[in-house]
Amino acid sequence: MSWLAPALWLARKDLRLEMKTRDVVASVGLFVLLVVVTASFAFPTGGAGREGVAAGVLWMSFLFAALLGMGRSMAIEKEDACLEGLLVSPAPREAVFLGKLLTNLGFTFAVEVVILPVFIALLQLRPGGGLWLLVLSAFLGTLGLVTVGTLFAAMAVNTRGREAILPLLVMPVSVPIMVAAVKVSQAGFAGGMGEGTLPWLLLMVGYDALFLLVALATFHHVTEE
Amino acid sequence: MSDVKAPTLDGSTRPRPVEPAVAEPAERTRRLWGLLALVTIPVLLAMAFWYAPEDANQGAAQRIFYIHVPSAWIGFLAFAVVFVASIAFLATGARRWDDLAASSAEVGVVFTSAVLITGPLWGRPVWGVYWTWDPRLTSFLMLWLIYLSYLVLRGYVPEPIRRARFSAVLGIVGFLDVPIVYLSARWWRSEHPTQFVVEGGRLPDQMLVTMLVGVVAFTFLYLYLLSVRRRVARLRAAAELEEVVR
């Protein structure tokens, strides 16, 4: 009973679907760009201490991107009873979860990596040697968001509220990972690891690991009929 | 929130017994908790106003602590009960665990709301501000938001079994999140120099005793409210079952 092979098949299925429709990446990508541009007008993004403001704006846009992408990716499975098909397939539930997790992580992270240089240019930031820290925080932070989010999205699509209640479930629980991601990104924008950056990185790893375990242990409960 | 239709006024279309067939062995215990709460809460109020001395620095405002601290304790206890009941529900599938979790979450939100109302009332005269992003305040705000979303989720799932499963998962994830929230709020604030929470020191004995009486009184109140709310859950379950049978 390997989890990885069926999970990869599921992710590959989503990737092929995405290549044909370009639904998620196009809508999420444009959405993130719009959030970044709007936020640049809404917040004081120049001057001293702008790394902190920039990190906040960046993560608000990443959070919205993840929420939009995850809701969309689970809603696709609801169409034509796709999800039911997956659940009656011999693939273990954990593999279904991991497959959707890989899809959500892959798409969101891809959009983030594309938007990051644009963001740095628009807000006139100079991360220099801190770039790797930005990419790492984007990865770890997004992993945390989509771990909790994929679990909750499977619940949300089966409620009266559909994807609309996904943000209500994800946002309160994801506050620690958001705080940590903002702190690490701020250090990244400022040029690299600062004093106290390491504990934040460890907190992100811990959050990701804990909720990955919880999600794997509970996913079959939210998909049982 | 309710997915159970209220019976019609004349009772003609849906004749059903007001009391469910379920036996009520908890009735006596419930009355006991109610009675104990009814006795201890006036005692607490009397002690808070006349027995406990006035704080030299904070004045009368400090007395709100005899409501604030017990509410915080009950809020935390209630959500711990949600966590344990959620695990028990996923392990056994027995509906009473879901009833317990839902009831405790509702009561917990009430007490957490009391914490978030009494805190700023004290903070304004003593700190000069209603709110500060202190780790404990931040944690309680997040706790309150997490369990509000828990109650919203319950309202959005009409099917009882699915509702129970979904909310159990949220009850587990939400509670595990709390220590991480506390830790992150602590580190987050420690970078700012404006940590002006007055750290305990030594409380006079009268204050400590009053606080403990408050904790006991509010525990009785919690047990009473929980018991009443569980009875509502049982009645609702019976009604839902009847709905299915009809």
Coordinates of C-alpha atoms in Angstrom, one line a residue:
Chain A
M1 CA 0.0 0.0 0.0
S2 CA 2.2 2.7 -1.2
W3 CA 0.9 6.3 -0.9
L4 CA 3.3 8.0 -3.1
A5 CA 2.5 6.4 -6.5
P6 CA -1.3 7.1 -6.4
A7 CA -0.6 10.5 -5.0
L8 CA 1.7 11.3 -7.9
W9 CA -0.9 10.0 -10.4
L10 CA -3.5 12.2 -8.9
A11 CA -1.2 15.3 -9.0
R12 CA -0.3 14.4 -12.6
K13 CA -4.0 14.3 -13.4
D14 CA -4.5 17.8 -12.0
L15 CA -1.4 19.0 -13.9
R16 CA -2.7 17.7 -17.2
L17 CA -6.1 19.2 -16.5
E18 CA -4.4 22.5 -15.7
M19 CA -2.3 22.3 -18.9
K20 CA -5.5 22.1 -20.9
T21 CA -7.6 24.7 -19.1
R22 CA -5.0 26.9 -17.4
D23 CA -7.9 27.7 -15.0
V24 CA -6.1 27.8 -11.7
V25 CA -2.7 29.3 -12.6
A26 CA -4.3 32.0 -14.8
S27 CA -7.0 33.1 -12.3
V28 CA -4.8 32.7 -9.2
G29 CA -1.8 34.4 -10.9
L30 CA -3.8 37.4 -12.1
F31 CA -5.5 37.6 -8.7
V32 CA -2.2 37.7 -6.8
L33 CA -0.9 40.4 -9.2
L34 CA -4.0 42.4 -8.6
V35 CA -3.7 42.1 -4.8
V36 CA 0.0 43.1 -4.9
V37 CA -0.8 46.2 -7.1
T38 CA -3.8 47.2 -5.0
A39 CA -1.9 46.7 -1.8
S40 CA 1.0 48.9 -3.1
F41 CA -1.5 51.7 -3.3
A42 CA -3.2 50.9 0.0
F43 CA 0.0 50.7 2.2
P44 CA 3.0 52.9 2.6
T45 CA 5.4 50.7 0.7
G46 CA 8.4 53.1 0.5
G47 CA 10.8 54.5 3.1
A48 CA 12.2 53.1 6.3
G49 CA 10.9 49.8 7.6
R50 CA 9.4 49.0 4.3
E51 CA 10.7 45.4 4.5
G52 CA 8.1 44.7 7.2
V53 CA 5.2 46.2 5.2
A54 CA 6.4 44.4 2.1
A55 CA 6.5 41.0 3.9
G56 CA 2.9 41.7 5.2
V57 CA 1.6 42.6 1.8
L58 CA 3.4 39.6 0.2
W59 CA 1.8 37.1 2.7
M60 CA -1.7 38.6 2.5
S61 CA -1.5 38.1 -1.3
F62 CA -0.1 34.5 -0.9
L63 CA -2.8 33.6 1.6
F64 CA -5.5 34.8 -0.7
A65 CA -3.9 33.0 -3.6
A66 CA -3.7 29.7 -1.6
L67 CA -7.3 30.0 -0.5
L68 CA -8.6 30.7 -4.0
G69 CA -6.5 27.9 -5.6
M70 CA -7.5 25.3 -3.0
G71 CA -11.2 26.1 -3.2
R72 CA -11.0 25.8 -7.0
S73 CA -9.0 22.6 -6.9
M74 CA -11.5 20.9 -4.6
A75 CA -14.5 22.3 -6.4
I76 CA -13.2 20.6 -9.6
E77 CA -13.3 17.3 -7.9
K78 CA -17.0 17.8 -6.9
E79 CA -18.0 18.2 -10.6
D80 CA -19.3 15.0 -12.1
A81 CA -18.7 13.2 -8.8
C82 CA -15.0 13.1 -9.4
L83 CA -14.3 13.0 -5.7
E84 CA -16.5 10.0 -5.2
G85 CA -14.7 8.2 -8.0
L86 CA -11.4 8.9 -6.3
L87 CA -12.7 7.7 -2.9
V88 CA -14.0 4.4 -4.2
S89 CA -10.7 3.8 -6.2
P90 CA -8.2 1.4 -4.5
A91 CA -5.9 4.4 -3.7
P92 CA -5.8 4.9 0.1
R93 CA -7.4 8.0 1.4
E94 CA -4.0 9.3 2.6
A95 CA -2.8 9.1 -1.1
V96 CA -5.9 11.1 -2.2
F97 CA -5.0 13.7 0.4
L98 CA -1.3 13.8 -0.6
G99 CA -2.2 14.1 -4.2
K100 CA -4.4 17.1 -3.7
L101 CA -1.8 18.5 -1.3
L102 CA 0.9 18.2 -4.0
T103 CA -1.4 19.9 -6.5
N104 CA -2.2 22.8 -4.2
L105 CA 1.3 23.2 -3.1
G106 CA 2.7 23.0 -6.6
F107 CA 0.3 25.5 -8.2
T108 CA 0.4 28.0 -5.4
F109 CA 4.2 27.8 -5.0
A110 CA 4.6 28.1 -8.8
V111 CA 2.5 31.3 -8.8
E112 CA 4.5 32.7 -5.9
V113 CA 7.9 32.0 -7.5
V114 CA 6.7 33.9 -10.6
I115 CA 5.2 36.8 -8.6
L116 CA 8.2 37.2 -6.3
P117 CA 10.6 39.0 -8.7
V118 CA 7.7 41.2 -9.9
F119 CA 6.9 42.0 -6.3
I120 CA 10.6 42.9 -5.5
A121 CA 10.8 45.1 -8.6
L122 CA 7.4 46.9 -8.0
L123 CA 8.2 47.6 -4.3
Q124 CA 11.9 48.5 -5.1
L125 CA 13.3 46.0 -2.6
R126 CA 16.8 44.8 -2.5
P127 CA 16.9 41.4 -1.0
G128 CA 20.4 40.5 -2.4
G129 CA 21.6 37.5 -0.5
G130 CA 18.3 37.0 1.2
L131 CA 16.5 35.7 -1.9
W132 CA 16.9 32.0 -0.9
L133 CA 15.3 32.9 2.5
L134 CA 12.3 34.3 0.6
V135 CA 11.9 31.2 -1.5
L136 CA 12.3 29.0 1.5
S137 CA 9.7 30.9 3.6
A138 CA 7.3 30.9 0.6
F139 CA 7.7 27.1 0.4
L140 CA 7.4 26.3 4.1
G141 CA 4.6 28.9 4.6
T142 CA 2.6 27.6 1.6
L143 CA 3.1 24.0 2.7
G144 CA 1.5 24.9 6.1
L145 CA -1.4 26.8 4.5
V146 CA -2.2 24.1 2.0
T147 CA -1.9 21.3 4.5
V148 CA -4.6 22.7 6.7
G149 CA -6.3 24.1 3.6
T150 CA -6.6 20.8 1.7
L151 CA -8.1 19.1 4.8
F152 CA -10.6 21.9 5.3
A153 CA -11.4 22.3 1.6
A154 CA -12.5 18.6 1.6
M155 CA -14.9 19.6 4.4
A156 CA -15.9 23.0 2.9
V157 CA -17.1 21.6 -0.5
N158 CA -19.5 19.3 1.4
T159 CA -21.2 22.1 3.3
R160 CA -24.0 24.5 2.3
G161 CA -21.4 27.3 2.1
R162 CA -19.2 25.5 -0.4
E163 CA -15.8 27.1 -0.9
A164 CA -17.1 30.3 0.6
I165 CA -16.5 29.0 4.1
L166 CA -13.0 27.8 3.4
P167 CA -11.4 31.1 4.5
L168 CA -13.4 31.1 7.7
L169 CA -11.9 27.7 8.6
V170 CA -8.3 28.3 7.4
M171 CA -7.6 31.9 8.5
P172 CA -7.9 31.6 12.3
V173 CA -5.8 28.4 12.4
S174 CA -3.1 29.6 10.1
V175 CA -2.2 32.7 12.1
P176 CA 1.0 31.2 13.6
I177 CA 2.3 30.1 10.2
M178 CA 1.4 33.6 8.7
V179 CA 3.3 35.4 11.6
A180 CA 6.3 33.1 11.1
A181 CA 6.3 33.5 7.3
V182 CA 6.0 37.3 7.5
K183 CA 9.0 37.4 10.0
V184 CA 11.2 35.2 7.8
S185 CA 10.3 37.1 4.6
Q186 CA 11.0 40.3 6.3
A187 CA 14.5 39.0 7.1
G188 CA 14.8 37.9 3.5
F189 CA 13.9 41.4 2.2
A190 CA 16.4 42.9 4.6
G191 CA 19.2 40.8 3.1
G192 CA 19.3 37.4 4.9
M193 CA 19.1 35.6 8.2
G194 CA 18.8 38.1 11.1
E195 CA 18.9 37.6 14.8
G196 CA 15.9 35.4 15.8
T197 CA 15.1 34.2 12.2
L198 CA 16.0 30.6 13.0
P199 CA 13.3 30.0 15.6
W200 CA 10.7 31.3 13.2
L201 CA 12.0 28.8 10.5
L202 CA 11.8 26.0 13.1
L203 CA 8.3 27.1 14.0
M204 CA 7.3 26.8 10.4
V205 CA 8.8 23.3 10.1
G206 CA 7.1 22.3 13.3
Y207 CA 3.7 23.6 12.2
D208 CA 4.0 21.9 8.8
A209 CA 5.0 18.6 10.4
L210 CA 2.3 18.6 13.1
F211 CA -0.6 19.5 10.9
L212 CA 0.6 17.1 8.1
L213 CA 0.4 14.3 10.6
V214 CA -3.0 15.5 11.9
A215 CA -4.4 15.9 8.4
L216 CA -3.2 12.4 7.3
A217 CA -4.7 10.9 10.4
T218 CA -8.1 12.6 10.1
F219 CA -8.6 13.0 6.3
H220 CA -10.5 9.7 6.0
H221 CA -13.0 11.0 8.6
V222 CA -13.9 14.0 6.4
T223 CA -14.3 12.0 3.2
E224 CA -16.4 9.1 4.6
E225 CA -19.9 8.9 3.4
Chain B
M1 CA -28.3 27.7 13.1
S2 CA -30.9 25.2 13.9
D3 CA -31.9 22.7 11.2
V4 CA -34.9 21.5 13.3
K5 CA -38.2 23.0 12.4
A6 CA -40.2 24.4 15.3
P7 CA -43.5 22.6 15.9
T8 CA -46.5 24.5 14.7
L9 CA -48.4 26.5 17.2
D10 CA -51.6 24.5 17.2
G11 CA -49.7 21.2 17.2
S12 CA -52.1 19.7 14.7
T13 CA -49.7 18.8 11.9
R14 CA -46.9 17.5 13.9
P15 CA -48.0 15.9 17.1
R16 CA -45.0 14.8 19.0
P17 CA -44.2 14.4 22.7
V18 CA -42.4 17.4 24.2
E19 CA -40.1 15.1 26.1
P20 CA -38.0 12.6 24.2
A21 CA -38.1 8.9 24.9
V22 CA -34.5 9.1 26.2
A23 CA -34.3 8.7 29.9
E24 CA -33.0 11.7 31.9
P25 CA -30.7 10.3 34.6
A26 CA -28.7 13.6 34.4
E27 CA -31.7 15.7 35.5
R28 CA -30.8 15.5 39.2
T29 CA -27.1 16.2 38.6
R30 CA -28.0 19.2 36.4
R31 CA -30.2 20.7 39.2
L32 CA -27.3 20.1 41.6
W33 CA -24.9 22.1 39.4
G34 CA -27.4 24.8 39.0
L35 CA -28.0 25.1 42.7
L36 CA -24.3 25.2 43.5
A37 CA -23.8 27.9 40.9
L38 CA -26.7 29.8 42.2
V39 CA -25.2 29.8 45.7
T40 CA -21.5 30.3 44.9
I41 CA -21.8 33.2 42.4
P42 CA -23.5 35.6 44.9
V43 CA -20.8 34.6 47.4
L44 CA -18.1 35.4 44.8
L45 CA -19.7 38.8 44.1
A46 CA -19.9 39.6 47.8
M47 CA -16.3 38.5 48.3
A48 CA -15.1 40.5 45.3
F49 CA -16.7 43.7 46.6
W50 CA -16.3 43.5 50.3
Y51 CA -13.8 40.8 51.3
A52 CA -11.0 41.3 48.8
P53 CA -8.9 44.4 49.6
E54 CA -8.6 47.3 47.1
D55 CA -5.5 47.2 44.9
A56 CA -3.2 50.0 45.8
N57 CA -2.3 50.8 42.2
Q58 CA -5.2 49.7 40.1
G59 CA -8.0 50.7 42.5
A60 CA -11.5 49.2 42.0
A61 CA -10.9 48.3 38.4
Q62 CA -8.8 45.3 39.7
R63 CA -12.0 43.7 41.0
I64 CA -13.1 42.7 37.5
F65 CA -10.4 40.1 37.7
Y66 CA -12.6 38.0 39.9
I67 CA -14.8 37.6 36.8
H68 CA -12.1 37.8 34.2
V69 CA -9.7 35.1 35.4
P70 CA -12.4 32.4 36.2
S71 CA -13.9 33.1 32.7
A72 CA -10.5 32.6 31.1
W73 CA -10.1 29.3 33.0
I74 CA -13.5 28.0 32.0
G75 CA -12.9 29.1 28.4
F76 CA -9.8 27.1 28.3
L77 CA -11.3 24.1 30.1
A78 CA -14.3 24.1 27.7
F79 CA -12.1 24.0 24.6
A80 CA -10.0 21.2 26.1
V81 CA -13.3 19.3 26.6
V82 CA -14.1 19.9 22.9
F83 CA -10.7 18.5 22.0
V84 CA -11.1 15.4 24.0
A85 CA -14.7 14.8 23.0
S86 CA -13.7 15.3 19.3
I87 CA -11.1 12.6 19.5
A88 CA -13.5 10.4 21.3
F89 CA -16.1 11.0 18.6
L90 CA -13.7 10.1 15.8
A91 CA -12.6 7.0 17.7
T92 CA -16.1 5.7 18.7
G93 CA -18.6 7.4 16.3
A94 CA -21.0 7.8 19.3
R95 CA -23.2 10.8 18.9
R96 CA -23.0 11.8 22.6
W97 CA -19.4 12.8 22.1
D98 CA -20.4 15.2 19.3
D99 CA -23.2 16.6 21.6
L100 CA -20.6 17.1 24.3
A101 CA -18.2 18.8 21.9
A102 CA -20.8 21.1 20.4
S103 CA -22.2 22.0 23.8
S104 CA -18.8 22.7 25.4
A105 CA -17.8 24.8 22.3
E106 CA -20.9 27.0 22.7
V107 CA -20.4 27.5 26.4
G108 CA -16.7 28.1 25.8
V109 CA -17.4 30.9 23.3
V110 CA -19.7 32.6 25.9
F111 CA -17.0 32.5 28.6
T112 CA -14.2 33.5 26.1
S113 CA -16.4 36.5 25.1
A114 CA -16.7 37.4 28.7
V115 CA -12.8 37.3 28.9
L116 CA -12.5 39.6 25.8
I117 CA -15.1 42.0 27.2
T118 CA -13.8 42.2 30.8
G119 CA -10.2 42.4 29.8
P120 CA -10.4 45.7 27.9
L121 CA -12.6 47.2 30.6
W122 CA -9.8 46.6 33.0
G123 CA -7.1 47.5 30.5
R124 CA -8.4 51.0 29.7
P125 CA -8.1 52.5 33.2
V126 CA -4.9 50.5 34.2
W127 CA -2.9 50.4 31.0
G128 CA -4.5 53.4 29.3
V129 CA -5.5 51.3 26.3
Y130 CA -8.3 48.8 25.6
W131 CA -6.2 46.4 23.8
T132 CA -2.5 45.3 23.5
W133 CA -1.1 42.5 21.5
D134 CA 0.2 40.6 24.6
P135 CA 0.6 36.9 24.0
R136 CA -2.2 35.9 26.4
L137 CA -4.6 38.4 24.8
T138 CA -3.7 37.4 21.3
S139 CA -4.1 33.7 22.2
F140 CA -7.6 34.3 23.6
L141 CA -8.6 36.3 20.6
M142 CA -7.5 33.5 18.3
L143 CA -9.1 30.9 20.5
W144 CA -12.4 32.9 20.3
L145 CA -12.1 33.2 16.5
I146 CA -11.3 29.5 16.0
Y147 CA -14.3 28.4 18.0
L148 CA -16.6 30.9 16.4
S149 CA -15.6 29.4 13.1
Y150 CA -16.3 26.0 14.7
L151 CA -19.8 27.1 15.4
V152 CA -20.2 28.6 12.0
L153 CA -19.1 25.3 10.4
R154 CA -21.7 23.4 12.4
G155 CA -24.3 25.7 11.1
Y156 CA -23.3 25.0 7.5
V157 CA -23.6 21.2 7.6
P158 CA -27.2 20.0 7.8
E159 CA -26.4 16.2 7.9
P160 CA -25.8 15.2 11.6
I161 CA -23.0 12.6 11.0
R162 CA -21.1 14.7 8.5
R163 CA -21.5 17.7 10.8
A164 CA -20.1 15.7 13.7
R165 CA -17.1 14.4 11.7
F166 CA -16.2 17.8 10.2
S167 CA -16.5 19.7 13.5
A168 CA -14.5 17.0 15.3
V169 CA -11.6 17.5 12.9
L170 CA -11.8 21.3 13.4
G171 CA -12.0 20.8 17.2
I172 CA -8.7 18.8 17.1
V173 CA -6.8 21.1 14.7
G174 CA -8.1 24.2 16.5
F175 CA -7.0 23.1 19.9
L176 CA -3.5 21.9 18.7
D177 CA -3.1 25.3 17.2
V178 CA -3.4 27.1 20.5
P179 CA 0.1 26.5 21.9
I180 CA 1.6 27.4 18.6
V181 CA -0.4 30.6 18.6
Y182 CA 0.8 31.4 22.1
L183 CA 4.4 30.7 21.2
S184 CA 4.3 32.8 18.0
A185 CA 2.5 35.7 19.8
R186 CA 5.2 35.6 22.5
W187 CA 8.1 35.7 20.0
W188 CA 6.3 38.3 17.9
R189 CA 5.8 40.7 20.8
S190 CA 9.2 40.1 22.4
E191 CA 10.8 42.1 19.6
H192 CA 8.9 45.1 20.7
P193 CA 9.9 46.8 24.0
T194 CA 6.4 47.7 25.0
Q195 CA 5.5 44.7 27.1
F196 CA 3.7 46.3 29.9
V197 CA 1.7 43.5 31.4
V198 CA 2.0 43.6 35.1
E199 CA 3.5 40.3 36.2
G200 CA 1.9 38.7 39.2
G201 CA 4.1 39.4 42.1
R202 CA 2.6 38.2 45.4
L203 CA -1.2 38.4 45.6
P204 CA -2.6 39.0 49.1
D205 CA -4.3 36.0 50.5
Q206 CA -7.8 37.5 50.4
M207 CA -7.4 38.2 46.7
L208 CA -6.1 34.7 46.0
V209 CA -9.0 33.1 48.0
T210 CA -11.6 35.2 46.2
M211 CA -10.0 34.2 42.8
L212 CA -10.2 30.5 43.8
V213 CA -13.9 30.9 44.9
G214 CA -14.5 32.5 41.5
V215 CA -12.9 29.5 39.7
V216 CA -15.1 27.1 41.7
A217 CA -18.3 29.1 41.2
F218 CA -17.6 29.4 37.5
T219 CA -16.8 25.7 37.2
F220 CA -20.3 25.0 38.6
L221 CA -21.8 27.5 36.2
Y222 CA -20.0 25.8 33.3
L223 CA -21.1 22.3 34.4
Y224 CA -24.7 23.6 34.7
L225 CA -24.8 25.4 31.3
L226 CA -23.0 22.4 29.7
S227 CA -25.6 20.0 31.1
V228 CA -28.5 22.2 29.8
R229 CA -26.9 22.6 26.4
R230 CA -26.4 18.8 26.2
R231 CA -30.1 18.3 27.0
V232 CA -30.9 20.6 24.1
A233 CA -28.6 18.6 21.9
R234 CA -30.3 15.3 22.9
L235 CA -33.8 16.8 22.2
R236 CA -32.6 18.0 18.9
A237 CA -31.1 14.6 18.0
A238 CA -34.4 13.0 18.9
A239 CA -36.2 15.5 16.7
E240 CA -33.8 14.9 13.8
L241 CA -34.4 11.2 14.2
E242 CA -38.1 11.7 14.1
E243 CA -37.7 13.8 11.0
V244 CA -35.9 10.9 9.3
V245 CA -38.6 8.4 10.4
R246 CA -41.4 10.5 9.1

